[in-house]
GROMACS .gro file of N, CA, C and O in nm:
model
  516
    1LYS      N    1   0.089  -0.115  -0.012
    1LYS     CA    2   0.002   0.002   0.003
    1LYS      C    3   0.087   0.125   0.010
    1LYS      O    4   0.198   0.136   0.074
    2SER      N    5   0.058   0.216  -0.079
    2SER     CA    6   0.142   0.346  -0.088
    2SER      C    7   0.068   0.447  -0.032
    2SER      O    8  -0.058   0.447   0.051
    3GLU      N    9   0.141   0.551  -0.008
    3GLU     CA   10   0.082   0.687   0.090
    3GLU      C   11  -0.057   0.722  -0.002
    3GLU      O   12  -0.137   0.798   0.049
    4PHE      N   13  -0.054   0.721  -0.117
    4PHE     CA   14  -0.142   0.756  -0.213
    4PHE      C   15  -0.302   0.674  -0.184
    4PHE      O   16  -0.375   0.722  -0.222
    5ASP      N   17  -0.282   0.557  -0.143
    5ASP     CA   18  -0.384   0.474  -0.098
    5ASP      C   19  -0.468   0.507   0.040
    5ASP      O   20  -0.565   0.462   0.062
    6ALA      N   21  -0.398   0.583   0.115
    6ALA     CA   22  -0.434   0.641   0.261
    6ALA      C   23  -0.577   0.709   0.239
    6ALA      O   24  -0.560   0.784   0.152
    7PRO      N   25  -0.671   0.692   0.333
    7PRO     CA   26  -0.771   0.777   0.312
    7PRO      C   27  -0.736   0.925   0.337
    7PRO      O   28  -0.654   0.930   0.426
    8THR      N   29  -0.800   1.024   0.281
    8THR     CA   30  -0.763   1.159   0.328
    8THR      C   31  -0.855   1.195   0.428
    8THR      O   32  -0.991   1.168   0.442
    9PRO      N   33  -0.797   1.252   0.554
    9PRO     CA   34  -0.874   1.292   0.648
    9PRO      C   35  -0.969   1.407   0.636
    9PRO      O   36  -0.914   1.476   0.549
   10SER      N   37  -1.082   1.388   0.664
   10SER     CA   38  -1.202   1.497   0.633
   10SER      C   39  -1.156   1.599   0.737
   10SER      O   40  -1.122   1.608   0.858
   11VAL      N   41  -1.163   1.735   0.676
   11VAL     CA   42  -1.162   1.855   0.769
   11VAL      C   43  -1.291   1.905   0.792
   11VAL      O   44  -1.371   1.930   0.689
   12VAL      N   45  -1.334   1.933   0.909
   12VAL     CA   46  -1.439   1.977   0.961
   12VAL      C   47  -1.433   2.125   0.967
   12VAL      O   48  -1.357   2.162   1.050
   13THR      N   49  -1.505   2.197   0.881
   13THR     CA   50  -1.479   2.346   0.889
   13THR      C   51  -1.609   2.397   0.984
   13THR      O   52  -1.740   2.358   0.948
   14PRO      N   53  -1.582   2.478   1.088
   14PRO     CA   54  -1.704   2.526   1.165
   14PRO      C   55  -1.789   2.610   1.091
   14PRO      O   56  -1.749   2.676   1.001
   15PRO      N   57  -1.922   2.616   1.103
   15PRO     CA   58  -1.980   2.727   1.045
   15PRO      C   59  -1.940   2.859   1.071
   15PRO      O   60  -1.883   2.879   1.177
   16PRO      N   61  -1.960   2.966   0.977
   16PRO     CA   62  -1.941   3.099   0.990
   16PRO      C   63  -1.999   3.150   1.110
   16PRO      O   64  -2.113   3.114   1.139
   17ALA      N   65  -1.913   3.237   1.176
   17ALA     CA   66  -1.995   3.292   1.307
   17ALA      C   67  -2.090   3.372   1.287
   17ALA      O   68  -2.079   3.479   1.169
   18SER      N   69  -2.185   3.379   1.332
   18SER     CA   70  -2.310   3.465   1.320
   18SER      C   71  -2.275   3.598   1.375
   18SER      O   72  -2.202   3.633   1.489
   19PRO      N   73  -2.326   3.725   1.320
   19PRO     CA   74  -2.274   3.854   1.366
   19PRO      C   75  -2.349   3.885   1.489
   19PRO      O   76  -2.318   3.979   1.567
   20TYR      N   77  -2.439   3.784   1.530
   20TYR     CA   78  -2.514   3.823   1.658
   20TYR      C   79  -2.464   3.740   1.756
   20TYR      O   80  -2.515   3.751   1.887
   21ASP      N   81  -2.356   3.648   1.749
   21ASP     CA   82  -2.298   3.580   1.861
   21ASP      C   83  -2.241   3.646   1.960
   21ASP      O   84  -2.216   3.603   2.065
   22SER      N   85  -2.207   3.779   1.914
   22SER     CA   86  -2.142   3.875   2.041
   22SER      C   87  -2.262   3.921   2.122
   22SER      O   88  -2.211   3.982   2.222
   23ILE      N   89  -2.389   3.890   2.097
   23ILE     CA   90  -2.496   3.953   2.193
   23ILE      C   91  -2.516   3.830   2.272
   23ILE      O   92  -2.565   3.726   2.237
   24THR      N   93  -2.450   3.844   2.413
   24THR     CA   94  -2.495   3.745   2.514
   24THR      C   95  -2.562   3.775   2.604
   24THR      O   96  -2.599   3.695   2.701
   25ARG      N   97  -2.616   3.908   2.614
   25ARG     CA   98  -2.705   3.950   2.721
   25ARG      C   99  -2.803   4.070   2.682
   25ARG      O  100  -2.780   4.140   2.578
   26ILE      N  101  -2.927   4.060   2.728
   26ILE     CA  102  -3.020   4.142   2.688
   26ILE      C  103  -3.052   4.187   2.811
   26ILE      O  104  -3.108   4.130   2.914
   27ASP      N  105  -3.064   4.345   2.813
   27ASP     CA  106  -3.115   4.420   2.933
   27ASP      C  107  -3.263   4.479   2.897
   27ASP      O  108  -3.275   4.504   2.782
   28GLY      N  109  -3.342   4.469   3.006
   28GLY     CA  110  -3.485   4.516   2.996
   28GLY      C  111  -3.541   4.580   3.111
   28GLY      O  112  -3.511   4.498   3.216
   29LYS      N  113  -3.606   4.693   3.116
   29LYS     CA  114  -3.665   4.722   3.230
   29LYS      C  115  -3.809   4.634   3.243
   29LYS      O  116  -3.881   4.623   3.160
   30HIS      N  117  -3.825   4.591   3.361
   30HIS     CA  118  -3.963   4.479   3.391
   30HIS      C  119  -4.049   4.558   3.458
   30HIS      O  120  -4.036   4.616   3.578
   31PHE      N  121  -4.170   4.599   3.394
   31PHE     CA  122  -4.293   4.649   3.463
   31PHE      C  123  -4.382   4.526   3.499
   31PHE      O  124  -4.403   4.449   3.404
   32THR      N  125  -4.434   4.550   3.622
   32THR     CA  126  -4.543   4.450   3.666
   32THR      C  127  -4.681   4.521   3.713
   32THR      O  128  -4.633   4.618   3.756
   33SER      N  129  -4.781   4.477   3.686
   33SER     CA  130  -4.908   4.515   3.738
   33SER      C  131  -4.995   4.409   3.739
   33SER      O  132  -5.047   4.356   3.641
   34GLY      N  133  -5.017   4.344   3.856
   34GLY     CA  134  -5.087   4.211   3.896
   34GLY      C  135  -5.004   4.100   3.826
   34GLY      O  136  -4.892   4.089   3.850
   35THR      N  137  -5.080   4.046   3.715
   35THR     CA  138  -5.020   3.933   3.648
   35THR      C  139  -4.970   3.990   3.507
   35THR      O  140  -4.920   3.905   3.421
   36ALA      N  141  -4.986   4.133   3.481
   36ALA     CA  142  -4.925   4.182   3.351
   36ALA      C  143  -4.795   4.207   3.374
   36ALA      O  144  -4.746   4.278   3.450
   37HIS      N  145  -4.704   4.152   3.255
   37HIS     CA  146  -4.570   4.187   3.253
   37HIS      C  147  -4.527   4.266   3.102
   37HIS      O  148  -4.577   4.226   3.028
   38THR      N  149  -4.450   4.369   3.139
   38THR     CA  150  -4.408   4.409   3.020
   38THR      C  151  -4.252   4.447   3.052
   38THR      O  152  -4.202   4.520   3.147
   39ILE      N  153  -4.175   4.412   2.954
   39ILE     CA  154  -4.047   4.423   2.955
   39ILE      C  155  -4.009   4.500   2.824
   39ILE      O  156  -4.027   4.490   2.713
   40VAL      N  157  -3.932   4.628   2.852
   40VAL     CA  158  -3.884   4.737   2.748
   40VAL      C  159  -3.740   4.740   2.735
   40VAL      O  160  -3.680   4.748   2.852
   41GLY      N  161  -3.680   4.755   2.638
   41GLY     CA  162  -3.533   4.795   2.616
   41GLY      C  163  -3.502   4.776   2.483
   41GLY      O  164  -3.567   4.783   2.392
   42GLU      N  165  -3.358   4.773   2.450
   42GLU     CA  166  -3.306   4.764   2.329
   42GLU      C  167  -3.176   4.693   2.319
   42GLU      O  168  -3.119   4.655   2.416
   43VAL      N  169  -3.165   4.628   2.181
   43VAL     CA  170  -3.046   4.551   2.162
   43VAL      C  171  -2.959   4.592   2.053
   43VAL      O  172  -3.023   4.661   1.965
   44LEU      N  173  -2.837   4.619   2.086
   44LEU     CA  174  -2.738   4.685   1.972
   44LEU      C  175  -2.715   4.588   1.886
   44LEU      O  176  -2.674   4.493   1.892
   45MET      N  177  -2.754   4.630   1.730
   45MET     CA  178  -2.753   4.522   1.641
   45MET      C  179  -2.634   4.589   1.560
   45MET      O  180  -2.633   4.688   1.534
   46PRO      N  181  -2.576   4.476   1.486
   46PRO     CA  182  -2.445   4.511   1.384
   46PRO      C  183  -2.485   4.621   1.293
   46PRO      O  184  -2.408   4.697   1.236
   47THR      N  185  -2.599   4.630   1.239
   47THR     CA  186  -2.652   4.703   1.128
   47THR      C  187  -2.791   4.755   1.144
   47THR      O  188  -2.859   4.696   1.218
   48PRO      N  189  -2.825   4.864   1.072
   48PRO     CA  190  -2.951   4.919   1.099
   48PRO      C  191  -3.043   4.841   0.984
   48PRO      O  192  -3.186   4.850   1.025
   49CYS      N  193  -3.005   4.729   0.927
   49CYS     CA  194  -3.098   4.646   0.839
   49CYS      C  195  -3.156   4.533   0.946
   49CYS      O  196  -3.234   4.458   0.898
   50ASP      N  197  -3.070   4.505   1.060
   50ASP     CA  198  -3.113   4.419   1.143
   50ASP      C  199  -3.241   4.449   1.231
   50ASP      O  200  -3.236   4.553   1.295
   51LEU      N  201  -3.367   4.365   1.207
   51LEU     CA  202  -3.485   4.413   1.266
   51LEU      C  203  -3.493   4.305   1.372
   51LEU      O  204  -3.475   4.185   1.370
   52LEU      N  205  -3.559   4.340   1.489
   52LEU     CA  206  -3.591   4.258   1.613
   52LEU      C  207  -3.717   4.205   1.608
   52LEU      O  208  -3.831   4.286   1.609
   53ASP      N  209  -3.741   4.084   1.630
   53ASP     CA  210  -3.873   4.035   1.647
   53ASP      C  211  -3.874   3.949   1.749
   53ASP      O  212  -3.773   3.891   1.793
   54TRP      N  213  -3.999   3.910   1.815
   54TRP     CA  214  -3.996   3.823   1.938
   54TRP      C  215  -4.134   3.751   1.968
   54TRP      O  216  -4.236   3.801   1.918
   55THR      N  217  -4.128   3.631   2.037
   55THR     CA  218  -4.231   3.566   2.071
   55THR      C  219  -4.231   3.530   2.204
   55THR      O  220  -4.106   3.542   2.266
   56THR      N  221  -4.338   3.493   2.292
   56THR     CA  222  -4.302   3.451   2.440
   56THR      C  223  -4.385   3.323   2.423
   56THR      O  224  -4.472   3.298   2.350
   57SER      N  225  -4.340   3.225   2.504
   57SER     CA  226  -4.378   3.079   2.522
   57SER      C  227  -4.383   3.068   2.681
   57SER      O  228  -4.282   3.113   2.739
   58THR      N  229  -4.466   2.988   2.706
   58THR     CA  230  -4.470   2.925   2.835
   58THR      C  231  -4.458   2.785   2.831
   58THR      O  232  -4.540   2.711   2.763
   59ASN      N  233  -4.368   2.720   2.912
   59ASN     CA  234  -4.363   2.565   2.930
   59ASN      C  235  -4.451   2.502   3.033
   59ASN      O  236  -4.524   2.578   3.097
   60SER      N  237  -4.445   2.383   3.032
   60SER     CA  238  -4.538   2.292   3.139
   60SER      C  239  -4.516   2.346   3.286
   60SER      O  240  -4.633   2.336   3.354
   61ALA      N  241  -4.398   2.392   3.299
   61ALA     CA  242  -4.380   2.423   3.457
   61ALA      C  243  -4.407   2.567   3.454
   61ALA      O  244  -4.375   2.619   3.576
   62GLY      N  245  -4.474   2.646   3.371
   62GLY     CA  246  -4.499   2.778   3.380
   62GLY      C  247  -4.400   2.884   3.382
   62GLY      O  248  -4.401   2.986   3.390
   63HIS      N  249  -4.266   2.819   3.335
   63HIS     CA  250  -4.148   2.922   3.290
   63HIS      C  251  -4.182   2.991   3.155
   63HIS      O  252  -4.209   2.936   3.050
   64VAL      N  253  -4.155   3.144   3.160
   64VAL     CA  254  -4.177   3.199   3.054
   64VAL      C  255  -4.040   3.215   2.956
   64VAL      O  256  -3.942   3.249   3.036
   65SER      N  257  -4.060   3.215   2.842
   65SER     CA  258  -3.926   3.211   2.745
   65SER      C  259  -3.982   3.333   2.651
   65SER      O  260  -4.077   3.345   2.580
   66ILE      N  261  -3.877   3.424   2.634
   66ILE     CA  262  -3.881   3.529   2.532
   66ILE      C  263  -3.797   3.506   2.414
   66ILE      O  264  -3.663   3.499   2.463
   67ASP      N  265  -3.846   3.477   2.307
   67ASP     CA  266  -3.742   3.419   2.194
   67ASP      C  267  -3.728   3.538   2.089
   67ASP      O  268  -3.816   3.553   2.015
   68PHE      N  269  -3.630   3.575   2.101
   68PHE     CA  270  -3.583   3.702   2.018
   68PHE      C  271  -3.534   3.631   1.867
   68PHE      O  272  -3.473   3.568   1.866
   69THR      N  273  -3.569   3.689   1.759
   69THR     CA  274  -3.527   3.657   1.644
   69THR      C  275  -3.482   3.785   1.564
   69THR      O  276  -3.528   3.896   1.579
   70VAL      N  277  -3.386   3.773   1.486
   70VAL     CA  278  -3.341   3.892   1.377
   70VAL      C  279  -3.379   3.847   1.254
   70VAL      O  280  -3.358   3.762   1.198
   71ILE      N  281  -3.445   3.974   1.195
   71ILE     CA  282  -3.485   3.970   1.069
   71ILE      C  283  -3.401   4.053   0.997
   71ILE      O  284  -3.371   4.167   1.027
   72ASN      N  285  -3.320   3.996   0.888
   72ASN     CA  286  -3.254   4.063   0.777
   72ASN      C  287  -3.269   4.033   0.656
   72ASN      O  288  -3.218   3.910   0.613
   73SER      N  289  -3.317   4.107   0.572
   73SER     CA  290  -3.347   4.047   0.445
   73SER      C  291  -3.264   4.092   0.332
   73SER      O  292  -3.279   4.096   0.220
   74THR      N  293  -3.148   4.166   0.358
   74THR     CA  294  -3.054   4.226   0.256
   74THR      C  295  -2.911   4.166   0.295
   74THR      O  296  -2.868   4.119   0.393
   75ASP      N  297  -2.849   4.151   0.183
   75ASP     CA  298  -2.694   4.085   0.207
   75ASP      C  299  -2.608   4.206   0.225
   75ASP      O  300  -2.477   4.156   0.262
   76SER      N  301  -2.634   4.326   0.184
   76SER     CA  302  -2.553   4.427   0.197
   76SER      C  303  -2.591   4.546   0.275
   76SER      O  304  -2.722   4.590   0.239
   77CYS      N  305  -2.536   4.587   0.377
   77CYS     CA  306  -2.605   4.690   0.467
   77CYS      C  307  -2.472   4.746   0.530
   77CYS      O  308  -2.377   4.686   0.571
   78ILE      N  309  -2.492   4.905   0.543
   78ILE     CA  310  -2.380   4.972   0.629
   78ILE      C  311  -2.344   4.905   0.761
   78ILE      O  312  -2.427   4.857   0.829
   79GLN      N  313  -2.214   4.886   0.794
   79GLN     CA  314  -2.190   4.817   0.919
   79GLN      C  315  -2.203   4.944   1.036
   79GLN      O  316  -2.083   4.967   1.075
   80THR      N  317  -2.312   4.953   1.094
   80THR     CA  318  -2.331   5.068   1.192
   80THR      C  319  -2.391   5.008   1.298
   80THR      O  320  -2.516   4.983   1.284
   81VAL      N  321  -2.344   5.006   1.420
   81VAL     CA  322  -2.414   4.937   1.537
   81VAL      C  323  -2.548   5.024   1.560
   81VAL      O  324  -2.533   5.155   1.586
   82THR      N  325  -2.662   4.978   1.563
   82THR     CA  326  -2.783   5.050   1.563
   82THR      C  327  -2.880   4.963   1.685
   82THR      O  328  -2.893   4.852   1.663
   83PRO      N  329  -2.931   5.061   1.777
   83PRO     CA  330  -3.033   4.999   1.866
   83PRO      C  331  -3.160   4.959   1.813
   83PRO      O  332  -3.190   5.045   1.735
   84GLN      N  333  -3.199   4.853   1.829
   84GLN     CA  334  -3.347   4.812   1.799
   84GLN      C  335  -3.415   4.796   1.930
   84GLN      O  336  -3.377   4.713   2.019
   85LYS      N  337  -3.533   4.861   1.939
   85LYS     CA  338  -3.601   4.851   2.075
   85LYS      C  339  -3.703   4.752   2.075
   85LYS      O  340  -3.741   4.708   1.964
   86PHE      N  341  -3.750   4.697   2.183
   86PHE     CA  342  -3.829   4.600   2.204
   86PHE      C  343  -3.935   4.636   2.326
   86PHE      O  344  -3.903   4.690   2.403
   87TYR      N  345  -4.064   4.594   2.307
   87TYR     CA  346  -4.167   4.593   2.389
   87TYR      C  347  -4.243   4.464   2.396
   87TYR      O  348  -4.320   4.456   2.322
   88VAL      N  349  -4.196   4.382   2.497
   88VAL     CA  350  -4.287   4.256   2.503
   88VAL      C  351  -4.368   4.261   2.647
   88VAL      O  352  -4.355   4.281   2.742
   89GLN      N  353  -4.486   4.216   2.600
   89GLN     CA  354  -4.588   4.189   2.712
   89GLN      C  355  -4.638   4.059   2.719
   89GLN      O  356  -4.670   3.985   2.618
   90PHE      N  357  -4.691   4.022   2.837
   90PHE     CA  358  -4.748   3.895   2.843
   90PHE      C  359  -4.812   3.888   2.994
   90PHE      O  360  -4.770   3.961   3.081
   91THR      N  361  -4.891   3.774   3.023
   91THR     CA  362  -4.947   3.755   3.130
   91THR      C  363  -4.900   3.638   3.220
   91THR      O  364  -4.894   3.521   3.146
   92ALA      N  365  -4.864   3.643   3.352
   92ALA     CA  366  -4.802   3.521   3.415
   92ALA      C  367  -4.804   3.570   3.558
   92ALA      O  368  -4.822   3.680   3.602
   93PRO      N  369  -4.785   3.474   3.643
   93PRO     CA  370  -4.771   3.503   3.788
   93PRO      C  371  -4.668   3.605   3.811
   93PRO      O  372  -4.558   3.612   3.726
   94LEU      N  373  -4.681   3.687   3.940
   94LEU     CA  374  -4.546   3.783   3.952
   94LEU      C  375  -4.419   3.730   3.951
   94LEU      O  376  -4.326   3.802   3.885
   95ASP      N  377  -4.406   3.616   4.004
   95ASP     CA  378  -4.293   3.560   4.045
   95ASP      C  379  -4.236   3.445   3.924
   95ASP      O  380  -4.148   3.380   3.965
   96VAL      N  381  -4.292   3.452   3.807
   96VAL     CA  382  -4.250   3.340   3.723
   96VAL      C  383  -4.092   3.380   3.656
   96VAL      O  384  -4.057   3.485   3.653
   97PRO      N  385  -4.048   3.255   3.666
   97PRO     CA  386  -3.905   3.237   3.614
   97PRO      C  387  -3.921   3.298   3.449
   97PRO      O  388  -4.011   3.247   3.388
   98ILE      N  389  -3.819   3.390   3.423
   98ILE     CA  390  -3.830   3.437   3.280
   98ILE      C  391  -3.680   3.416   3.199
   98ILE      O  392  -3.592   3.471   3.266
   99SER      N  393  -3.682   3.371   3.095
   99SER     CA  394  -3.550   3.359   3.032
   99SER      C  395  -3.547   3.415   2.902
   99SER      O  396  -3.649   3.445   2.838
  100ALA      N  397  -3.451   3.409   2.811
  100ALA     CA  398  -3.464   3.454   2.681
  100ALA      C  399  -3.349   3.379   2.573
  100ALA      O  400  -3.269   3.330   2.625
  101THR      N  401  -3.395   3.382   2.454
  101THR     CA  402  -3.307   3.313   2.340
  101THR      C  403  -3.300   3.440   2.232
  101THR      O  404  -3.380   3.536   2.227
  102LEU      N  405  -3.186   3.425   2.172
  102LEU     CA  406  -3.168   3.523   2.049
  102LEU      C  407  -3.134   3.422   1.937
  102LEU      O  408  -3.025   3.352   1.929
  103ASN      N  409  -3.220   3.409   1.835
  103ASN     CA  410  -3.197   3.320   1.707
  103ASN      C  411  -3.176   3.161   1.762
  103ASN      O  412  -3.084   3.098   1.723
  104GLY      N  413  -3.233   3.134   1.867
  104GLY     CA  414  -3.238   3.000   1.935
  104GLY      C  415  -3.120   2.965   2.012
  104GLY      O  416  -3.108   2.858   2.086
  105ARG      N  417  -3.066   3.069   2.057
  105ARG     CA  418  -2.939   3.068   2.144
  105ARG      C  419  -2.959   3.146   2.260
  105ARG      O  420  -3.011   3.251   2.271
  106THR      N  421  -2.947   3.059   2.383
  106THR     CA  422  -2.964   3.109   2.522
  106THR      C  423  -2.887   3.229   2.552
  106THR      O  424  -2.763   3.227   2.526
  107VAL      N  425  -2.956   3.348   2.582
  107VAL     CA  426  -2.869   3.464   2.636
  107VAL      C  427  -2.930   3.484   2.770
  107VAL      O  428  -3.010   3.454   2.824
  108ILE      N  429  -2.818   3.565   2.831
  108ILE     CA  430  -2.841   3.630   2.976
  108ILE      C  431  -2.973   3.723   2.979
  108ILE      O  432  -2.959   3.831   2.869
  109LEU      N  433  -3.086   3.714   3.050
  109LEU     CA  434  -3.182   3.825   3.035
  109LEU      C  435  -3.184   3.896   3.170
  109LEU      O  436  -3.190   3.831   3.265
  110ASN      N  437  -3.120   3.999   3.162
  110ASN     CA  438  -3.113   4.103   3.286
  110ASN      C  439  -3.238   4.195   3.293
  110ASN      O  440  -3.236   4.296   3.244
  111LEU      N  441  -3.296   4.163   3.389
  111LEU     CA  442  -3.424   4.249   3.423
  111LEU      C  443  -3.416   4.335   3.522
  111LEU      O  444  -3.382   4.302   3.634
  112ILE      N  445  -3.440   4.472   3.496
  112ILE     CA  446  -3.438   4.576   3.596
  112ILE      C  447  -3.557   4.600   3.640
  112ILE      O  448  -3.642   4.641   3.563
  113PRO      N  449  -3.591   4.597   3.774
  113PRO     CA  450  -3.725   4.637   3.832
  113PRO      C  451  -3.742   4.782   3.796
  113PRO      O  452  -3.662   4.872   3.812
  114ALA      N  453  -3.878   4.798   3.757
  114ALA     CA  454  -3.936   4.942   3.719
  114ALA      C  455  -3.948   5.011   3.880
  114ALA      O  456  -3.980   4.933   3.979
  115LEU      N  457  -3.918   5.129   3.869
  115LEU     CA  458  -3.895   5.222   3.971
  115LEU      C  459  -4.057   5.272   3.986
  115LEU      O  460  -4.128   5.283   3.900
  116PRO      N  461  -4.110   5.311   4.108
  116PRO     CA  462  -4.222   5.380   4.143
  116PRO      C  463  -4.251   5.501   4.062
  116PRO      O  464  -4.157   5.576   4.027
  117GLY      N  465  -4.358   5.496   3.969
  117GLY     CA  466  -4.390   5.614   3.897
  117GLY      C  467  -4.351   5.617   3.733
  117GLY      O  468  -4.379   5.682   3.685
  118GLU      N  469  -4.238   5.501   3.721
  118GLU     CA  470  -4.206   5.469   3.587
  118GLU      C  471  -4.313   5.402   3.492
  118GLU      O  472  -4.373   5.311   3.570
  119SER      N  473  -4.320   5.438   3.367
  119SER     CA  474  -4.415   5.365   3.301
  119SER      C  475  -4.368   5.315   3.166
  119SER      O  476  -4.264   5.383   3.096
  120PRO      N  477  -4.402   5.190   3.126
  120PRO     CA  478  -4.319   5.146   3.003
  120PRO      C  479  -4.376   5.212   2.874
  120PRO      O  480  -4.277   5.219   2.788
  121ASP      N  481  -4.462   5.308   2.879
  121ASP     CA  482  -4.478   5.373   2.747
  121ASP      C  483  -4.406   5.504   2.735
  121ASP      O  484  -4.408   5.558   2.612
  122THR      N  485  -4.362   5.562   2.862
  122THR     CA  486  -4.285   5.670   2.847
  122THR      C  487  -4.130   5.634   2.880
  122THR      O  488  -4.053   5.734   2.874
  123TYR      N  489  -4.105   5.519   2.913
  123TYR     CA  490  -3.961   5.481   2.952
  123TYR      C  491  -3.873   5.462   2.846
  123TYR      O  492  -3.902   5.446   2.732
  124GLU      N  493  -3.768   5.569   2.848
  124GLU     CA  494  -3.646   5.575   2.741
  124GLU      C  495  -3.536   5.476   2.795
  124GLU      O  496  -3.474   5.526   2.907
  125TYR      N  497  -3.515   5.375   2.728
  125TYR     CA  498  -3.420   5.280   2.767
  125TYR      C  499  -3.260   5.345   2.716
  125TYR      O  500  -3.260   5.386   2.578
  126ALA      N  501  -3.183   5.359   2.807
  126ALA     CA  502  -3.032   5.408   2.755
  126ALA      C  503  -2.928   5.295   2.806
  126ALA      O  504  -2.884   5.314   2.927
  127PRO      N  505  -2.891   5.200   2.757
  127PRO     CA  506  -2.799   5.128   2.786
  127PRO      C  507  -2.649   5.175   2.805
  127PRO      O  508  -2.613   5.263   2.738
  128LYS      N  509  -2.576   5.140   2.912
  128LYS     CA  510  -2.435   5.193   2.938
  128LYS      C  511  -2.337   5.115   2.837
  128LYS      O  512  -2.372   4.998   2.829
  129GLY      N  513  -2.252   5.157   2.779
  129GLY     CA  514  -2.190   5.091   2.684
  129GLY      C  515  -2.061   5.151   2.637
  129GLY      O  516  -2.002   5.211   2.640
   0.00000   0.00000   0.00000
């Protein structure tokens, strides 16, 4: 047997990194009133073409998940970090566990309790960065 007969080892190429992989934490101001929850904030996206969408789901244990997805229908867009706001509402017990994903990947959800007198409709989120 010669070296030319040896099987060629296959090279596994990792998938290209998503431009959203650097987003590992989402901060949001958490407003509650009885069983009504409202979470507002913004996520810094790599381009102004990245739009943020979300759905909420509740599992059998009552845990709420906010599933954020990025919608981007263009291949070319100026690379300028742009904040995309979100305003999530759902009904659940006051002490419900809440988690988040971004494009199916678990991210840290940092909820900041609203202060007395603050309203989700007038709250302006300003992340430190």
